[in-house]
């Protein structure tokens, strides 16, 4: 089976992890700060706070922004459940803004209309969490203007988009947001097995997130209540969690980061071949908005009405023929847990139509020419009519 995504582990990665294992610190040592500093420098952000997953990073980001009971967070329905689950962890409510039918990202036209209504109703969201689906950045400058007008915070879920760019800046630089989150799960662009990072330019948010990932504890006398008892002393001043990443993982992340640009270039080379070789099939190929350069986590294709097979049949045939296709995402609010919260089918028709048609085909930096040719030939066999 040719998978839809996979990690690339080199000898240099193995050596980096081995060095940490044989060092004094296998967790809470210098590799973590090194990884944070290097990814922050790459993104042009002031701070990076590494955690054991992007889910943890989302939770900590929302907590640092004081999301709580009585607040609402808005996000895209076309995302992994973690983006909205993390808001529910905070006791907040969530709602979903339908997607744009071309970018598959949260529609800023719909967002703008909903904000105007919410202002009148006195029910503006506290946080809007755009998701850079498949690696394609949302139009952040436009979102930033809405943020300035309505006063909500912005947390970018850039789990798919590390290494991507928006206008002339790397995703993660937080020029139009408070915090940006990355995931380093193995199917994503670079990996630490499990892991994530929160980027921010705000010193106070960075300090709060660093504390929240480790029980709400600080060793910094300036952040303590009253005097420090002495050099051994730490204080817990908020309720945090153990969301720490290990030095082994951070070393892997640093080593992977040195290949990030090469990975993105390789993904774009794959995309160009797919764009050319699949153009004659009854599939809607991914649109690339001109204001960004995608991280290309995924290559989603949408089965059109004139196709000889429906999506489910095409998907099943492709799997039988050894192509590890996948479908991402079931609109979050259609999950039974969310249905129990009161969401109804039909809430975001664009996301539902997208979900009913989409198949994501193999896309990763080390996808070989031979394997890519197999994918293309098989797609023609199944959908060529
Ligand atoms: C993978 C993913 C997450 C969760 O990442 P983890 O590191 O597995 O916690 C969150 N949001 C999106 C959009 C993702 O793709």
PDB file of C-alpha atoms in Angstrom, residues 5-293:
ATOM      1  CA  UNK A   5       1.420  10.424   3.990  1.00  0.00           C
ATOM      2  CA  UNK A   6       4.512   9.172   5.779  1.00  0.00           C
ATOM      3  CA  UNK A   7       7.523  10.289   7.757  1.00  0.00           C
ATOM      4  CA  UNK A   8      11.128  10.377   6.564  1.00  0.00           C
ATOM      5  CA  UNK A   9      13.731   9.279   9.139  1.00  0.00           C
ATOM      6  CA  UNK A  10      17.408   9.593   8.181  1.00  0.00           C
ATOM      7  CA  UNK A  11      20.701   8.434   9.712  1.00  0.00           C
ATOM      8  CA  UNK A  12      21.226  12.015  10.920  1.00  0.00           C
ATOM      9  CA  UNK A  13      17.883  11.828  12.788  1.00  0.00           C
ATOM     10  CA  UNK A  14      18.905   8.548  14.408  1.00  0.00           C
ATOM     11  CA  UNK A  15      22.271   9.993  15.452  1.00  0.00           C
ATOM     12  CA  UNK A  16      20.604  13.075  16.954  1.00  0.00           C
ATOM     13  CA  UNK A  17      18.220  10.957  19.048  1.00  0.00           C
ATOM     14  CA  UNK A  18      21.018   8.575  20.105  1.00  0.00           C
ATOM     15  CA  UNK A  19      23.157  11.512  21.252  1.00  0.00           C
ATOM     16  CA  UNK A  20      20.352  12.691  23.524  1.00  0.00           C
ATOM     17  CA  UNK A  21      19.756   9.194  24.918  1.00  0.00           C
ATOM     18  CA  UNK A  22      23.423   8.963  25.889  1.00  0.00           C
ATOM     19  CA  UNK A  23      23.491  12.485  27.375  1.00  0.00           C
ATOM     20  CA  UNK A  24      22.541  13.665  30.872  1.00  0.00           C
ATOM     21  CA  UNK A  25      19.067  14.861  29.889  1.00  0.00           C
ATOM     22  CA  UNK A  26      16.549  12.757  28.032  1.00  0.00           C
ATOM     23  CA  UNK A  27      13.801  15.194  28.960  1.00  0.00           C
ATOM     24  CA  UNK A  28      13.722  18.860  30.087  1.00  0.00           C
ATOM     25  CA  UNK A  29      17.251  19.349  28.775  1.00  0.00           C
ATOM     26  CA  UNK A  30      18.791  21.689  26.182  1.00  0.00           C
ATOM     27  CA  UNK A  31      17.383  20.075  23.006  1.00  0.00           C
ATOM     28  CA  UNK A  32      13.909  21.466  23.736  1.00  0.00           C
ATOM     29  CA  UNK A  33      15.038  25.083  24.000  1.00  0.00           C
ATOM     30  CA  UNK A  34      17.174  24.514  20.899  1.00  0.00           C
ATOM     31  CA  UNK A  35      14.232  23.208  18.893  1.00  0.00           C
ATOM     32  CA  UNK A  36      12.031  26.086  20.078  1.00  0.00           C
ATOM     33  CA  UNK A  37      14.627  28.732  19.203  1.00  0.00           C
ATOM     34  CA  UNK A  38      15.344  27.251  15.777  1.00  0.00           C
ATOM     35  CA  UNK A  39      11.714  26.933  14.702  1.00  0.00           C
ATOM     36  CA  UNK A  40      10.940  30.421  16.083  1.00  0.00           C
ATOM     37  CA  UNK A  41      13.850  31.824  14.056  1.00  0.00           C
ATOM     38  CA  UNK A  42      12.643  29.941  10.966  1.00  0.00           C
ATOM     39  CA  UNK A  43       9.151  31.445  11.355  1.00  0.00           C
ATOM     40  CA  UNK A  44      10.304  34.894  12.401  1.00  0.00           C
ATOM     41  CA  UNK A  45       8.358  34.599  15.685  1.00  0.00           C
ATOM     42  CA  UNK A  46       9.699  35.716  19.075  1.00  0.00           C
ATOM     43  CA  UNK A  47       8.800  32.527  20.960  1.00  0.00           C
ATOM     44  CA  UNK A  48       8.124  28.843  20.414  1.00  0.00           C
ATOM     45  CA  UNK A  49       6.745  26.637  23.209  1.00  0.00           C
ATOM     46  CA  UNK A  50       7.150  22.935  22.369  1.00  0.00           C
ATOM     47  CA  UNK A  51       4.633  20.436  23.710  1.00  0.00           C
ATOM     48  CA  UNK A  52       3.812  16.744  23.500  1.00  0.00           C
ATOM     49  CA  UNK A  53       1.164  17.312  20.792  1.00  0.00           C
ATOM     50  CA  UNK A  54      -0.592  20.002  18.810  1.00  0.00           C
ATOM     51  CA  UNK A  55      -3.722  19.141  20.779  1.00  0.00           C
ATOM     52  CA  UNK A  56      -1.927  20.082  24.009  1.00  0.00           C
ATOM     53  CA  UNK A  57      -0.599  23.222  22.335  1.00  0.00           C
ATOM     54  CA  UNK A  58      -4.128  24.228  21.265  1.00  0.00           C
ATOM     55  CA  UNK A  59      -5.428  23.650  24.799  1.00  0.00           C
ATOM     56  CA  UNK A  60      -2.614  25.686  26.338  1.00  0.00           C
ATOM     57  CA  UNK A  61      -3.022  28.458  23.741  1.00  0.00           C
ATOM     58  CA  UNK A  62      -6.753  28.774  24.465  1.00  0.00           C
ATOM     59  CA  UNK A  63      -6.103  28.738  28.242  1.00  0.00           C
ATOM     60  CA  UNK A  64      -3.379  31.369  27.917  1.00  0.00           C
ATOM     61  CA  UNK A  65      -5.941  33.570  26.137  1.00  0.00           C
ATOM     62  CA  UNK A  66      -8.377  32.985  29.053  1.00  0.00           C
ATOM     63  CA  UNK A  67     -10.977  31.080  27.056  1.00  0.00           C
ATOM     64  CA  UNK A  68     -13.516  29.788  29.564  1.00  0.00           C
ATOM     65  CA  UNK A  69     -17.168  29.159  30.409  1.00  0.00           C
ATOM     66  CA  UNK A  70     -19.454  31.709  28.764  1.00  0.00           C
ATOM     67  CA  UNK A  71     -17.024  32.255  25.879  1.00  0.00           C
ATOM     68  CA  UNK A  72     -17.388  31.030  22.303  1.00  0.00           C
ATOM     69  CA  UNK A  73     -14.670  29.874  19.910  1.00  0.00           C
ATOM     70  CA  UNK A  74     -15.327  29.763  16.171  1.00  0.00           C
ATOM     71  CA  UNK A  75     -13.434  27.502  13.831  1.00  0.00           C
ATOM     72  CA  UNK A  76     -13.709  25.607  10.569  1.00  0.00           C
ATOM     73  CA  UNK A  77     -15.732  22.387  10.399  1.00  0.00           C
ATOM     74  CA  UNK A  78     -13.088  21.003   8.001  1.00  0.00           C
ATOM     75  CA  UNK A  79     -10.522  20.102  10.636  1.00  0.00           C
ATOM     76  CA  UNK A  80      -9.404  17.405  13.012  1.00  0.00           C
ATOM     77  CA  UNK A  81     -11.602  17.268  16.120  1.00  0.00           C
ATOM     78  CA  UNK A  82      -8.740  18.566  18.318  1.00  0.00           C
ATOM     79  CA  UNK A  83      -9.158  22.181  17.123  1.00  0.00           C
ATOM     80  CA  UNK A  84     -12.591  22.456  18.710  1.00  0.00           C
ATOM     81  CA  UNK A  85     -12.202  19.793  21.436  1.00  0.00           C
ATOM     82  CA  UNK A  86      -9.501  21.926  23.053  1.00  0.00           C
ATOM     83  CA  UNK A  87     -12.039  24.750  23.437  1.00  0.00           C
ATOM     84  CA  UNK A  88     -14.493  22.339  25.060  1.00  0.00           C
ATOM     85  CA  UNK A  89     -11.707  21.352  27.525  1.00  0.00           C
ATOM     86  CA  UNK A  90     -11.761  25.021  28.598  1.00  0.00           C
ATOM     87  CA  UNK A  91     -15.516  24.899  29.251  1.00  0.00           C
ATOM     88  CA  UNK A  92     -16.204  27.214  26.310  1.00  0.00           C
ATOM     89  CA  UNK A  93     -18.766  26.749  23.541  1.00  0.00           C
ATOM     90  CA  UNK A  94     -17.799  26.255  19.927  1.00  0.00           C
ATOM     91  CA  UNK A  95     -19.373  27.072  16.612  1.00  0.00           C
ATOM     92  CA  UNK A  96     -18.344  26.399  13.037  1.00  0.00           C
ATOM     93  CA  UNK A  97     -18.096  28.778  10.081  1.00  0.00           C
ATOM     94  CA  UNK A  98     -18.585  27.057   6.735  1.00  0.00           C
ATOM     95  CA  UNK A  99     -15.714  26.670   4.302  1.00  0.00           C
ATOM     96  CA  UNK A 100     -14.838  28.398   1.073  1.00  0.00           C
ATOM     97  CA  UNK A 101     -15.581  25.953  -1.788  1.00  0.00           C
ATOM     98  CA  UNK A 102     -12.204  26.619  -3.448  1.00  0.00           C
ATOM     99  CA  UNK A 103      -9.661  26.799  -0.610  1.00  0.00           C
ATOM    100  CA  UNK A 104     -11.590  24.488   1.776  1.00  0.00           C
ATOM    101  CA  UNK A 105     -10.607  26.932   4.543  1.00  0.00           C
ATOM    102  CA  UNK A 106     -13.040  28.828   6.753  1.00  0.00           C
ATOM    103  CA  UNK A 107     -14.807  31.333   4.481  1.00  0.00           C
ATOM    104  CA  UNK A 108     -13.918  34.909   5.389  1.00  0.00           C
ATOM    105  CA  UNK A 109     -17.034  36.181   3.579  1.00  0.00           C
ATOM    106  CA  UNK A 110     -19.239  34.030   5.798  1.00  0.00           C
ATOM    107  CA  UNK A 111     -17.156  34.930   8.856  1.00  0.00           C
ATOM    108  CA  UNK A 112     -17.620  38.625   8.141  1.00  0.00           C
ATOM    109  CA  UNK A 113     -21.386  38.225   7.836  1.00  0.00           C
ATOM    110  CA  UNK A 114     -21.618  36.131  11.014  1.00  0.00           C
ATOM    111  CA  UNK A 115     -19.540  38.658  12.968  1.00  0.00           C
ATOM    112  CA  UNK A 116     -21.891  41.484  12.024  1.00  0.00           C
ATOM    113  CA  UNK A 117     -24.855  39.403  13.271  1.00  0.00           C
ATOM    114  CA  UNK A 118     -23.012  38.314  16.429  1.00  0.00           C
ATOM    115  CA  UNK A 119     -22.171  41.906  17.298  1.00  0.00           C
ATOM    116  CA  UNK A 120     -25.844  42.858  17.200  1.00  0.00           C
ATOM    117  CA  UNK A 121     -26.734  39.785  19.277  1.00  0.00           C
ATOM    118  CA  UNK A 122     -23.951  40.621  21.776  1.00  0.00           C
ATOM    119  CA  UNK A 123     -22.400  37.201  21.213  1.00  0.00           C
ATOM    120  CA  UNK A 124     -19.047  37.809  19.530  1.00  0.00           C
ATOM    121  CA  UNK A 125     -16.522  34.957  19.655  1.00  0.00           C
ATOM    122  CA  UNK A 126     -13.612  35.312  22.057  1.00  0.00           C
ATOM    123  CA  UNK A 127     -11.310  33.341  19.737  1.00  0.00           C
ATOM    124  CA  UNK A 128     -11.424  32.551  16.028  1.00  0.00           C
ATOM    125  CA  UNK A 129      -9.240  29.568  15.114  1.00  0.00           C
ATOM    126  CA  UNK A 130      -8.576  29.385  11.351  1.00  0.00           C
ATOM    127  CA  UNK A 131      -7.187  26.064  10.111  1.00  0.00           C
ATOM    128  CA  UNK A 132      -4.717  26.186   7.228  1.00  0.00           C
ATOM    129  CA  UNK A 133      -6.230  23.144   5.566  1.00  0.00           C
ATOM    130  CA  UNK A 134      -3.895  20.901   3.532  1.00  0.00           C
ATOM    131  CA  UNK A 135      -1.141  23.457   4.218  1.00  0.00           C
ATOM    132  CA  UNK A 136      -2.783  26.410   2.463  1.00  0.00           C
ATOM    133  CA  UNK A 137      -2.769  29.541   4.626  1.00  0.00           C
ATOM    134  CA  UNK A 138      -5.993  31.447   5.155  1.00  0.00           C
ATOM    135  CA  UNK A 139      -5.949  35.079   4.019  1.00  0.00           C
ATOM    136  CA  UNK A 140      -4.492  36.307   7.313  1.00  0.00           C
ATOM    137  CA  UNK A 141      -4.318  39.985   6.473  1.00  0.00           C
ATOM    138  CA  UNK A 142      -8.066  40.045   5.851  1.00  0.00           C
ATOM    139  CA  UNK A 143      -8.705  38.028   9.026  1.00  0.00           C
ATOM    140  CA  UNK A 144      -6.414  40.430  10.905  1.00  0.00           C
ATOM    141  CA  UNK A 145      -8.593  43.368   9.817  1.00  0.00           C
ATOM    142  CA  UNK A 146     -11.692  41.584  11.225  1.00  0.00           C
ATOM    143  CA  UNK A 147      -9.787  40.819  14.435  1.00  0.00           C
ATOM    144  CA  UNK A 148      -8.956  44.518  14.799  1.00  0.00           C
ATOM    145  CA  UNK A 149     -12.579  45.523  14.131  1.00  0.00           C
ATOM    146  CA  UNK A 150     -14.291  43.005  16.437  1.00  0.00           C
ATOM    147  CA  UNK A 151     -11.628  42.394  19.099  1.00  0.00           C
ATOM    148  CA  UNK A 152     -11.442  38.596  19.064  1.00  0.00           C
ATOM    149  CA  UNK A 153      -8.182  36.676  19.497  1.00  0.00           C
ATOM    150  CA  UNK A 154      -6.797  34.512  16.676  1.00  0.00           C
ATOM    151  CA  UNK A 155      -5.145  31.103  17.119  1.00  0.00           C
ATOM    152  CA  UNK A 156      -3.969  29.658  13.808  1.00  0.00           C
ATOM    153  CA  UNK A 157      -4.167  25.870  13.646  1.00  0.00           C
ATOM    154  CA  UNK A 158      -1.236  25.432  11.260  1.00  0.00           C
ATOM    155  CA  UNK A 159      -0.885  21.694  11.940  1.00  0.00           C
ATOM    156  CA  UNK A 160      -0.744  21.165   8.153  1.00  0.00           C
ATOM    157  CA  UNK A 161       1.299  24.203   7.262  1.00  0.00           C
ATOM    158  CA  UNK A 162       4.770  24.290   8.813  1.00  0.00           C
ATOM    159  CA  UNK A 163       7.147  25.436   6.064  1.00  0.00           C
ATOM    160  CA  UNK A 164       4.336  27.156   4.147  1.00  0.00           C
ATOM    161  CA  UNK A 165       4.216  30.879   3.474  1.00  0.00           C
ATOM    162  CA  UNK A 166       1.603  33.620   3.537  1.00  0.00           C
ATOM    163  CA  UNK A 167       2.525  36.559   1.320  1.00  0.00           C
ATOM    164  CA  UNK A 168       6.259  37.030   1.917  1.00  0.00           C
ATOM    165  CA  UNK A 169       6.285  35.558   5.431  1.00  0.00           C
ATOM    166  CA  UNK A 170       6.581  32.036   6.856  1.00  0.00           C
ATOM    167  CA  UNK A 171       3.432  30.611   8.444  1.00  0.00           C
ATOM    168  CA  UNK A 172       3.974  30.839  12.210  1.00  0.00           C
ATOM    169  CA  UNK A 173       5.259  34.404  12.298  1.00  0.00           C
ATOM    170  CA  UNK A 174       1.977  35.497  13.949  1.00  0.00           C
ATOM    171  CA  UNK A 175       1.849  38.884  12.211  1.00  0.00           C
ATOM    172  CA  UNK A 176      -1.988  38.753  12.194  1.00  0.00           C
ATOM    173  CA  UNK A 177      -2.632  36.326  15.042  1.00  0.00           C
ATOM    174  CA  UNK A 178      -1.912  35.863  18.734  1.00  0.00           C
ATOM    175  CA  UNK A 179      -0.655  32.288  18.555  1.00  0.00           C
ATOM    176  CA  UNK A 180       0.080  29.724  15.820  1.00  0.00           C
ATOM    177  CA  UNK A 181       0.088  25.960  16.449  1.00  0.00           C
ATOM    178  CA  UNK A 182       2.089  23.299  14.608  1.00  0.00           C
ATOM    179  CA  UNK A 183       1.780  19.489  14.794  1.00  0.00           C
ATOM    180  CA  UNK A 184       4.664  17.048  14.419  1.00  0.00           C
ATOM    181  CA  UNK A 185       2.595  13.878  14.151  1.00  0.00           C
ATOM    182  CA  UNK A 186       4.275  11.465  11.662  1.00  0.00           C
ATOM    183  CA  UNK A 187       1.818  12.155   8.824  1.00  0.00           C
ATOM    184  CA  UNK A 188       2.512  15.898   9.059  1.00  0.00           C
ATOM    185  CA  UNK A 189       5.384  17.726   7.354  1.00  0.00           C
ATOM    186  CA  UNK A 190       8.122  17.242   9.952  1.00  0.00           C
ATOM    187  CA  UNK A 191       7.830  14.842  12.861  1.00  0.00           C
ATOM    188  CA  UNK A 192       8.792  14.262  16.483  1.00  0.00           C
ATOM    189  CA  UNK A 193       6.580  11.096  16.629  1.00  0.00           C
ATOM    190  CA  UNK A 194       4.104  12.991  18.819  1.00  0.00           C
ATOM    191  CA  UNK A 195       4.617  16.702  19.336  1.00  0.00           C
ATOM    192  CA  UNK A 196       3.533  20.241  18.656  1.00  0.00           C
ATOM    193  CA  UNK A 197       4.596  23.832  19.149  1.00  0.00           C
ATOM    194  CA  UNK A 198       2.878  27.143  19.902  1.00  0.00           C
ATOM    195  CA  UNK A 199       4.472  30.212  18.306  1.00  0.00           C
ATOM    196  CA  UNK A 200       3.813  33.754  19.559  1.00  0.00           C
ATOM    197  CA  UNK A 201       5.296  37.250  19.521  1.00  0.00           C
ATOM    198  CA  UNK A 202       3.720  38.112  22.887  1.00  0.00           C
ATOM    199  CA  UNK A 203       6.092  37.723  25.873  1.00  0.00           C
ATOM    200  CA  UNK A 204       3.265  37.359  28.394  1.00  0.00           C
ATOM    201  CA  UNK A 205       1.415  34.687  26.370  1.00  0.00           C
ATOM    202  CA  UNK A 206       4.710  32.828  25.928  1.00  0.00           C
ATOM    203  CA  UNK A 207       5.382  32.853  29.677  1.00  0.00           C
ATOM    204  CA  UNK A 208       1.852  31.692  30.467  1.00  0.00           C
ATOM    205  CA  UNK A 209       2.001  28.877  27.902  1.00  0.00           C
ATOM    206  CA  UNK A 210       5.391  27.727  29.236  1.00  0.00           C
ATOM    207  CA  UNK A 211       3.878  27.497  32.727  1.00  0.00           C
ATOM    208  CA  UNK A 212       0.638  25.854  31.607  1.00  0.00           C
ATOM    209  CA  UNK A 213       2.529  23.045  29.849  1.00  0.00           C
ATOM    210  CA  UNK A 214       4.223  22.177  33.129  1.00  0.00           C
ATOM    211  CA  UNK A 215       1.570  22.175  35.889  1.00  0.00           C
ATOM    212  CA  UNK A 216       1.268  25.976  36.123  1.00  0.00           C
ATOM    213  CA  UNK A 217       4.648  26.050  37.866  1.00  0.00           C
ATOM    214  CA  UNK A 218       7.306  28.756  37.621  1.00  0.00           C
ATOM    215  CA  UNK A 219      10.881  29.013  38.879  1.00  0.00           C
ATOM    216  CA  UNK A 220      11.126  32.677  37.868  1.00  0.00           C
ATOM    217  CA  UNK A 221      11.082  34.865  41.050  1.00  0.00           C
ATOM    218  CA  UNK A 222       9.507  37.703  39.017  1.00  0.00           C
ATOM    219  CA  UNK A 223       6.434  35.571  38.364  1.00  0.00           C
ATOM    220  CA  UNK A 224       5.985  34.400  41.978  1.00  0.00           C
ATOM    221  CA  UNK A 225       3.610  35.768  44.578  1.00  0.00           C
ATOM    222  CA  UNK A 226       5.708  37.274  47.353  1.00  0.00           C
ATOM    223  CA  UNK A 227       9.348  36.396  47.875  1.00  0.00           C
ATOM    224  CA  UNK A 228      11.082  33.231  46.680  1.00  0.00           C
ATOM    225  CA  UNK A 229      12.103  30.944  49.569  1.00  0.00           C
ATOM    226  CA  UNK A 230      15.464  30.262  47.908  1.00  0.00           C
ATOM    227  CA  UNK A 231      17.233  28.832  44.882  1.00  0.00           C
ATOM    228  CA  UNK A 232      15.353  25.482  45.143  1.00  0.00           C
ATOM    229  CA  UNK A 233      11.957  27.101  45.202  1.00  0.00           C
ATOM    230  CA  UNK A 234       9.181  26.883  42.650  1.00  0.00           C
ATOM    231  CA  UNK A 235       5.613  28.074  42.834  1.00  0.00           C
ATOM    232  CA  UNK A 236       2.386  26.933  41.243  1.00  0.00           C
ATOM    233  CA  UNK A 237       0.232  29.975  40.476  1.00  0.00           C
ATOM    234  CA  UNK A 238      -2.216  28.501  37.958  1.00  0.00           C
ATOM    235  CA  UNK A 239      -3.618  25.068  37.146  1.00  0.00           C
ATOM    236  CA  UNK A 240      -1.565  23.560  34.337  1.00  0.00           C
ATOM    237  CA  UNK A 241      -0.837  20.117  32.944  1.00  0.00           C
ATOM    238  CA  UNK A 242       2.114  17.896  32.081  1.00  0.00           C
ATOM    239  CA  UNK A 243       2.217  18.585  28.346  1.00  0.00           C
ATOM    240  CA  UNK A 244       6.006  18.467  28.028  1.00  0.00           C
ATOM    241  CA  UNK A 245       7.856  17.104  25.028  1.00  0.00           C
ATOM    242  CA  UNK A 246      11.043  15.060  25.597  1.00  0.00           C
ATOM    243  CA  UNK A 247      14.590  15.944  24.547  1.00  0.00           C
ATOM    244  CA  UNK A 248      14.677  12.827  22.359  1.00  0.00           C
ATOM    245  CA  UNK A 249      11.699  14.174  20.410  1.00  0.00           C
ATOM    246  CA  UNK A 250      13.076  17.714  20.283  1.00  0.00           C
ATOM    247  CA  UNK A 251      16.378  16.408  18.898  1.00  0.00           C
ATOM    248  CA  UNK A 252      14.447  14.568  16.196  1.00  0.00           C
ATOM    249  CA  UNK A 253      12.508  17.759  15.448  1.00  0.00           C
ATOM    250  CA  UNK A 254      15.709  19.841  15.136  1.00  0.00           C
ATOM    251  CA  UNK A 255      17.205  17.331  12.784  1.00  0.00           C
ATOM    252  CA  UNK A 256      14.010  17.225  10.687  1.00  0.00           C
ATOM    253  CA  UNK A 257      13.833  21.026  10.626  1.00  0.00           C
ATOM    254  CA  UNK A 258      17.106  21.181   8.670  1.00  0.00           C
ATOM    255  CA  UNK A 259      15.253  19.442   5.809  1.00  0.00           C
ATOM    256  CA  UNK A 260      11.989  21.380   6.023  1.00  0.00           C
ATOM    257  CA  UNK A 261      12.558  23.584   2.966  1.00  0.00           C
ATOM    258  CA  UNK A 262      13.661  20.570   0.910  1.00  0.00           C
ATOM    259  CA  UNK A 263      10.523  18.720   2.022  1.00  0.00           C
ATOM    260  CA  UNK A 264       8.273  21.572   0.906  1.00  0.00           C
ATOM    261  CA  UNK A 265      10.021  21.792  -2.459  1.00  0.00           C
ATOM    262  CA  UNK A 266       9.629  18.029  -2.933  1.00  0.00           C
ATOM    263  CA  UNK A 267       5.923  18.268  -2.112  1.00  0.00           C
ATOM    264  CA  UNK A 268       5.507  21.049  -4.669  1.00  0.00           C
ATOM    265  CA  UNK A 269       7.309  18.952  -7.276  1.00  0.00           C
ATOM    266  CA  UNK A 270       4.789  16.134  -6.562  1.00  0.00           C
ATOM    267  CA  UNK A 271       1.922  18.591  -6.813  1.00  0.00           C
ATOM    268  CA  UNK A 272       3.056  19.846 -10.216  1.00  0.00           C
ATOM    269  CA  UNK A 273       3.095  16.294 -11.564  1.00  0.00           C
ATOM    270  CA  UNK A 274      -0.364  15.557 -10.166  1.00  0.00           C
ATOM    271  CA  UNK A 275      -1.726  18.894 -11.445  1.00  0.00           C
ATOM    272  CA  UNK A 276      -0.549  18.007 -14.938  1.00  0.00           C
ATOM    273  CA  UNK A 277      -1.280  14.280 -15.040  1.00  0.00           C
ATOM    274  CA  UNK A 278      -4.709  14.325 -13.388  1.00  0.00           C
ATOM    275  CA  UNK A 279      -6.115  17.346 -15.222  1.00  0.00           C
ATOM    276  CA  UNK A 280      -8.167  15.190 -17.651  1.00  0.00           C
ATOM    277  CA  UNK A 281      -9.998  13.223 -14.922  1.00  0.00           C
ATOM    278  CA  UNK A 282     -13.452  14.144 -13.543  1.00  0.00           C
ATOM    279  CA  UNK A 283     -11.798  15.440 -10.368  1.00  0.00           C
ATOM    280  CA  UNK A 284     -11.592  18.915  -8.912  1.00  0.00           C
ATOM    281  CA  UNK A 285      -7.876  19.400  -8.195  1.00  0.00           C
ATOM    282  CA  UNK A 286      -6.679  21.623  -5.347  1.00  0.00           C
ATOM    283  CA  UNK A 287      -6.725  25.351  -5.985  1.00  0.00           C
ATOM    284  CA  UNK A 288      -3.655  27.288  -4.853  1.00  0.00           C
ATOM    285  CA  UNK A 289      -4.559  30.793  -3.667  1.00  0.00           C
ATOM    286  CA  UNK A 290      -2.102  33.373  -5.040  1.00  0.00           C
ATOM    287  CA  UNK A 291      -1.355  34.991  -1.663  1.00  0.00           C
ATOM    288  CA  UNK A 292       0.327  31.904  -0.200  1.00  0.00           C
ATOM    289  CA  UNK A 293       2.679  28.975  -0.811  1.00  0.00           C
TER     290      UNK A 293
END
